Amino acid sequence: MITLKSKAEIEQMRKAGRIVAAFHQAIAGMIRPGVSTLDIELFAVRFLKDNNARAYTVGYNGYPYATCASVNDVIAHGFPSPKPLKEGDIVTIDIVAEADGWIGDSAWSYAVGEVSKEARDLMRVTKECLYLGIEKAVVGNRIGDVMHAVQSHAERNGYSVVRDLLGHGVGREMHEEPNYPHVGKPGKGFRLKEGMVMTIEPMINAGKAFMTVDADGWTARTADGSLSAQYEHTIAITADGPIILTEQKN
Ligand code: MF3
Ligand code: CO
């Protein structure tokens, strides 16, 4: 069942969204060679506590951390690690906060120092995919309209869209109905209704779309070892268009 949110509930959801956005603003200035993703995790734990928010992912299906930290060929769900990031890496940090009983969810890819043109282009196009999708997230459109915009932009740049991990409704829970891949055809799929709150979170690979999962049961990697990037926002579908609840300035 899809739970539609009232205007008042969407207002209440802004707090968790703002905390997640502020976290990303804060770590943007922190990520550089020598910093580890465990440093970022520890910062996240402190940041959420200071903002009276709960680290939603800790213990979620046994996931052990407040953040996911996915470096280079890791698509998603990487574990924070004490290994220092090095110049040229790209890292996606994903965080889910609960504040006043509502969830905000956002992932963002960051360059560590100077990165290759290949990495820069992948990050730019992936972010463009997110915003092209959001533009189509208007009442009356279908999810296929949104995801066609995402998929076609990725593919015309020679990239591929990960199929195995899905976008999802967000509310009192992190994963609510519906869920959907980031590929689609115009006019297909469920219709977007006022009051839906959901993620758009394309994971885009420089190579093929295929994914493997490490023995830890979480770390999802590109099967071909190619780079992967991801940008994720939590958005609300309203009569006045999409509201990005996790918008930040990076
Ligand atoms: N942002 C991720 C998602 O969209 C969060 C899941 S991490 C998990 O589903 F480890 F907690 F599952
Ligand atoms: Co998500």
Tab-separated table of C-alpha atoms and ligand atoms in Angstrom:
chain	number	residue	atom	x	y	z
A	1	MET	CA	0.000	0.000	0.000
A	2	ILE	CA	1.238	3.456	-0.896
A	3	THR	CA	0.768	5.904	2.000
A	4	LEU	CA	0.126	9.402	0.696
A	5	LYS	CA	1.336	12.207	2.949
A	6	SER	CA	-0.714	15.290	3.769
A	7	LYS	CA	0.767	18.765	3.358
A	8	ALA	CA	1.274	18.905	7.124
A	9	GLU	CA	3.089	15.571	7.098
A	10	ILE	CA	5.341	16.695	4.258
A	11	GLU	CA	6.168	19.777	6.342
A	12	GLN	CA	7.067	17.464	9.221
A	13	MET	CA	9.327	15.455	6.896
A	14	ARG	CA	11.398	18.527	6.084
A	15	LYS	CA	13.314	18.247	9.355
A	16	ALA	CA	14.853	14.823	8.621
A	17	GLY	CA	15.524	15.988	5.071
A	18	ARG	CA	17.296	19.115	6.260
A	19	ILE	CA	19.476	17.136	8.663
A	20	VAL	CA	20.562	14.784	5.891
A	21	ALA	CA	21.247	17.764	3.602
A	22	ALA	CA	23.253	19.554	6.296
A	23	PHE	CA	25.296	16.398	6.854
A	24	HIS	CA	26.227	16.281	3.174
A	25	GLN	CA	27.131	19.983	3.220
A	26	ALA	CA	29.392	19.310	6.170
A	27	ILE	CA	31.243	16.303	4.766
A	28	ALA	CA	31.817	17.924	1.373
A	29	GLY	CA	34.523	20.030	3.007
A	30	MET	CA	35.932	17.068	4.903
A	31	ILE	CA	36.501	14.568	2.100
A	32	ARG	CA	40.112	14.639	0.899
A	33	PRO	CA	43.049	12.229	0.578
A	34	GLY	CA	43.967	10.709	3.956
A	35	VAL	CA	40.487	10.902	5.452
A	36	SER	CA	38.836	7.510	5.932
A	37	THR	CA	35.208	6.579	5.454
A	38	LEU	CA	35.232	5.473	9.104
A	39	ASP	CA	36.106	9.097	10.007
A	40	ILE	CA	33.008	10.149	8.028
A	41	GLU	CA	30.921	7.469	9.769
A	42	LEU	CA	32.024	8.679	13.213
A	43	PHE	CA	31.236	12.250	12.180
A	44	ALA	CA	27.781	11.077	11.022
A	45	VAL	CA	27.018	9.367	14.326
A	46	ARG	CA	27.939	12.553	16.217
A	47	PHE	CA	26.119	14.806	13.736
A	48	LEU	CA	22.864	12.844	13.972
A	49	LYS	CA	23.028	12.761	17.759
A	50	ASP	CA	23.684	16.519	17.937
A	51	ASN	CA	20.614	17.049	15.747
A	52	ASN	CA	18.366	14.748	17.814
A	53	ALA	CA	18.095	12.373	14.888
A	54	ARG	CA	18.396	8.604	14.791
A	55	ALA	CA	20.796	6.737	12.515
A	56	TYR	CA	18.100	4.703	10.806
A	57	THR	CA	20.318	2.169	9.040
A	58	VAL	CA	22.047	0.908	12.207
A	59	GLY	CA	20.580	-2.564	12.701
A	60	TYR	CA	18.399	-2.340	9.578
A	61	ASN	CA	18.392	-5.946	8.311
A	62	GLY	CA	21.608	-6.244	10.302
A	63	TYR	CA	23.368	-3.331	8.562
A	64	PRO	CA	25.994	-2.185	11.104
A	65	TYR	CA	26.568	1.510	10.335
A	66	ALA	CA	24.968	4.952	10.110
A	67	THR	CA	26.400	5.504	6.626
A	68	CYS	CA	27.172	3.498	3.527
A	69	ALA	CA	30.511	4.379	1.945
A	70	SER	CA	30.961	3.086	-1.581
A	71	VAL	CA	34.375	3.669	-3.164
A	72	ASN	CA	35.137	3.466	-6.924
A	73	ASP	CA	33.703	0.167	-8.235
A	74	VAL	CA	31.394	-0.192	-5.221
A	75	ILE	CA	27.872	0.671	-6.323
A	76	ALA	CA	26.210	0.874	-2.900
A	77	HIS	CA	26.086	-0.449	0.677
A	78	GLY	CA	29.866	-0.367	1.224
A	79	PHE	CA	30.980	-0.524	4.868
A	80	PRO	CA	32.877	2.425	6.322
A	81	SER	CA	36.548	1.486	6.615
A	82	PRO	CA	39.653	2.823	8.387
A	83	LYS	CA	41.561	2.703	5.100
A	84	PRO	CA	42.393	6.278	4.050
A	85	LEU	CA	40.789	7.577	0.877
A	86	LYS	CA	43.350	8.389	-1.777
A	87	GLU	CA	43.674	11.058	-4.437
A	88	GLY	CA	41.574	10.081	-7.465
A	89	ASP	CA	39.013	7.952	-5.617
A	90	ILE	CA	35.321	8.658	-5.861
A	91	VAL	CA	33.154	7.830	-2.870
A	92	THR	CA	29.393	7.739	-2.468
A	93	ILE	CA	28.173	8.474	1.052
A	94	ASP	CA	24.589	7.428	1.793
A	95	ILE	CA	22.805	8.399	5.006
A	96	VAL	CA	19.301	7.854	6.338
A	97	ALA	CA	18.117	9.929	9.309
A	98	GLU	CA	14.964	9.654	11.377
A	99	ALA	CA	13.770	12.854	13.042
A	100	ASP	CA	10.418	13.308	14.788
A	101	GLY	CA	9.407	9.909	13.433
A	102	TRP	CA	10.011	10.716	9.770
A	103	ILE	CA	12.808	9.641	7.445
A	104	GLY	CA	15.163	11.507	5.131
A	105	ASP	CA	17.402	9.568	2.727
A	106	SER	CA	20.153	10.961	0.509
A	107	ALA	CA	23.327	9.659	-1.113
A	108	TRP	CA	25.951	11.772	-2.840
A	109	SER	CA	29.154	11.008	-4.736
A	110	TYR	CA	32.303	12.955	-3.908
A	111	ALA	CA	35.651	13.316	-5.616
A	112	VAL	CA	38.706	12.728	-3.423
A	113	GLY	CA	41.206	15.387	-4.473
A	114	GLU	CA	41.750	15.532	-8.227
A	115	VAL	CA	39.997	12.727	-10.085
A	116	SER	CA	40.240	11.493	-13.670
A	117	LYS	CA	38.095	13.004	-16.411
A	118	GLU	CA	36.366	9.614	-16.629
A	119	ALA	CA	35.339	9.864	-12.971
A	120	ARG	CA	34.339	13.532	-13.226
A	121	ASP	CA	32.171	12.901	-16.268
A	122	LEU	CA	30.481	9.902	-14.637
A	123	MET	CA	29.679	11.953	-11.532
A	124	ARG	CA	28.363	14.896	-13.553
A	125	VAL	CA	26.135	12.751	-15.759
A	126	THR	CA	24.814	10.773	-12.774
A	127	LYS	CA	23.862	13.997	-10.989
A	128	GLU	CA	22.217	15.230	-14.211
A	129	CYS	CA	20.254	11.939	-14.335
A	130	LEU	CA	18.918	12.623	-10.836
A	131	TYR	CA	17.764	16.146	-11.670
A	132	LEU	CA	16.325	15.175	-15.071
A	133	GLY	CA	14.296	12.521	-13.246
A	134	ILE	CA	13.124	14.993	-10.609
A	135	GLU	CA	11.918	17.375	-13.353
A	136	LYS	CA	9.561	14.649	-14.559
A	137	ALA	CA	8.309	13.828	-11.060
A	138	VAL	CA	5.075	15.760	-11.392
A	139	VAL	CA	1.485	14.802	-10.597
A	140	GLY	CA	-0.054	12.833	-13.432
A	141	ASN	CA	3.199	11.582	-14.909
A	142	ARG	CA	4.096	7.919	-14.520
A	143	ILE	CA	7.235	6.451	-12.989
A	144	GLY	CA	8.233	5.368	-16.504
A	145	ASP	CA	8.365	9.036	-17.547
A	146	VAL	CA	10.736	9.782	-14.684
A	147	MET	CA	12.978	6.798	-15.231
A	148	HIS	CA	13.048	7.109	-18.994
A	149	ALA	CA	14.604	10.542	-18.469
A	150	VAL	CA	17.181	8.987	-16.124
A	151	GLN	CA	17.967	5.966	-18.291
A	152	SER	CA	18.163	7.738	-21.622
A	153	HIS	CA	20.575	10.368	-20.291
A	154	ALA	CA	22.833	7.694	-18.791
A	155	GLU	CA	22.793	5.547	-21.905
A	156	ARG	CA	23.367	8.339	-24.412
A	157	ASN	CA	26.553	9.058	-22.446
A	158	GLY	CA	27.662	5.435	-22.828
A	159	TYR	CA	26.863	4.420	-19.252
A	160	SER	CA	24.509	1.843	-17.791
A	161	VAL	CA	21.866	1.954	-15.074
A	162	VAL	CA	22.019	-0.547	-12.203
A	163	ARG	CA	18.825	-2.647	-12.214
A	164	ASP	CA	19.264	-4.617	-8.990
A	165	LEU	CA	18.795	-1.832	-6.436
A	166	LEU	CA	15.595	0.160	-6.367
A	167	GLY	CA	14.156	3.544	-5.542
A	168	HIS	CA	11.443	3.506	-2.903
A	169	GLY	CA	8.708	5.329	-1.045
A	170	VAL	CA	9.845	7.099	2.144
A	171	GLY	CA	7.875	8.126	5.225
A	172	ARG	CA	7.794	6.711	8.718
A	173	GLU	CA	9.865	3.864	7.277
A	174	MET	CA	12.899	4.082	4.994
A	175	HIS	CA	11.498	1.554	2.544
A	176	GLU	CA	7.820	2.019	1.790
A	177	GLU	CA	5.879	1.125	-1.310
A	178	PRO	CA	6.224	1.572	-4.176
A	179	ASN	CA	9.661	0.500	-5.344
A	180	TYR	CA	10.993	0.734	-8.840
A	181	PRO	CA	14.180	0.460	-10.905
A	182	HIS	CA	15.785	3.534	-12.520
A	183	VAL	CA	14.845	2.449	-16.029
A	184	GLY	CA	11.519	2.817	-17.762
A	185	LYS	CA	9.395	3.753	-20.726
A	186	PRO	CA	7.297	6.901	-21.118
A	187	GLY	CA	3.659	6.362	-20.144
A	188	LYS	CA	4.379	3.101	-18.277
A	189	GLY	CA	4.234	2.200	-14.595
A	190	PHE	CA	2.348	3.669	-11.662
A	191	ARG	CA	1.022	7.201	-11.769
A	192	LEU	CA	2.531	9.870	-9.516
A	193	LYS	CA	0.020	11.283	-7.067
A	194	GLU	CA	0.033	14.327	-4.837
A	195	GLY	CA	1.394	13.303	-1.426
A	196	MET	CA	3.790	10.595	-2.591
A	197	VAL	CA	7.215	10.888	-0.993
A	198	MET	CA	9.897	8.808	-2.650
A	199	THR	CA	13.549	8.578	-3.592
A	200	ILE	CA	15.159	9.030	-6.937
A	201	GLU	CA	18.594	7.474	-6.594
A	202	PRO	CA	20.181	6.405	-9.876
A	203	MET	CA	23.273	4.223	-9.593
A	204	ILE	CA	25.158	4.641	-12.865
A	205	ASN	CA	28.087	2.476	-13.977
A	206	ALA	CA	30.786	3.521	-16.406
A	207	GLY	CA	30.715	-0.062	-17.746
A	208	LYS	CA	27.997	-2.715	-17.717
A	209	ALA	CA	25.016	-2.752	-15.354
A	210	PHE	CA	25.810	-6.130	-13.732
A	211	MET	CA	26.390	-6.207	-9.992
A	212	THR	CA	27.972	-8.626	-7.530
A	213	VAL	CA	27.708	-8.671	-3.727
A	214	ASP	CA	30.743	-9.337	-1.521
A	215	ALA	CA	30.903	-12.107	1.085
A	216	ASP	CA	29.921	-9.527	3.759
A	217	GLY	CA	26.415	-9.744	2.274
A	218	TRP	CA	26.211	-5.982	1.612
A	219	THR	CA	28.952	-4.474	-0.526
A	220	ALA	CA	27.536	-4.228	-4.055
A	221	ARG	CA	30.115	-3.845	-6.832
A	222	THR	CA	30.178	-3.540	-10.570
A	223	ALA	CA	30.805	-7.019	-11.991
A	224	ASP	CA	33.247	-5.587	-14.552
A	225	GLY	CA	35.200	-3.470	-12.056
A	226	SER	CA	34.089	-0.204	-13.655
A	227	LEU	CA	33.427	2.969	-11.664
A	228	SER	CA	29.965	3.642	-10.261
A	229	ALA	CA	28.367	6.840	-8.988
A	230	GLN	CA	25.077	7.656	-7.261
A	231	TYR	CA	23.076	10.728	-6.314
A	232	GLU	CA	19.913	10.318	-4.271
A	233	HIS	CA	17.262	12.732	-3.068
A	234	THR	CA	14.067	12.236	-1.121
A	235	ILE	CA	11.333	14.156	-2.931
A	236	ALA	CA	7.677	14.962	-2.283
A	237	ILE	CA	5.194	15.043	-5.164
A	238	THR	CA	2.951	18.076	-4.724
A	239	ALA	CA	0.414	20.031	-6.777
A	240	ASP	CA	3.100	22.712	-7.156
A	241	GLY	CA	5.685	20.230	-8.451
A	242	PRO	CA	8.369	18.153	-6.753
A	243	ILE	CA	9.864	19.369	-3.473
A	244	ILE	CA	13.397	18.143	-2.857
A	245	LEU	CA	13.379	17.452	0.882
A	246	THR	CA	17.130	16.721	1.003
A	247	GLU	CA	18.350	19.579	-1.228
A	248	GLN	CA	21.834	20.931	-0.482
A	249	LYS	CA	24.380	23.097	-2.255
A	250	ASN	CA	27.104	20.620	-3.269
B	1	MF3	N1	19.711	4.849	0.862
B	1	MF3	C1	19.690	3.416	0.870
B	1	MF3	C2	18.432	2.984	0.137
B	1	MF3	O1	18.000	3.706	-0.700
B	1	MF3	C3	19.833	2.971	2.249
B	1	MF3	C4	19.913	1.531	2.436
B	1	MF3	S1	21.280	1.166	3.319
B	1	MF3	C5	20.900	-0.151	4.263
B	1	MF3	O2	17.847	1.955	0.279
B	1	MF3	F1	21.998	-0.680	4.437
B	1	MF3	F2	20.400	0.243	5.380
B	1	MF3	F3	20.029	-0.921	3.684
B	2	CO	CO	17.224	5.244	-0.639
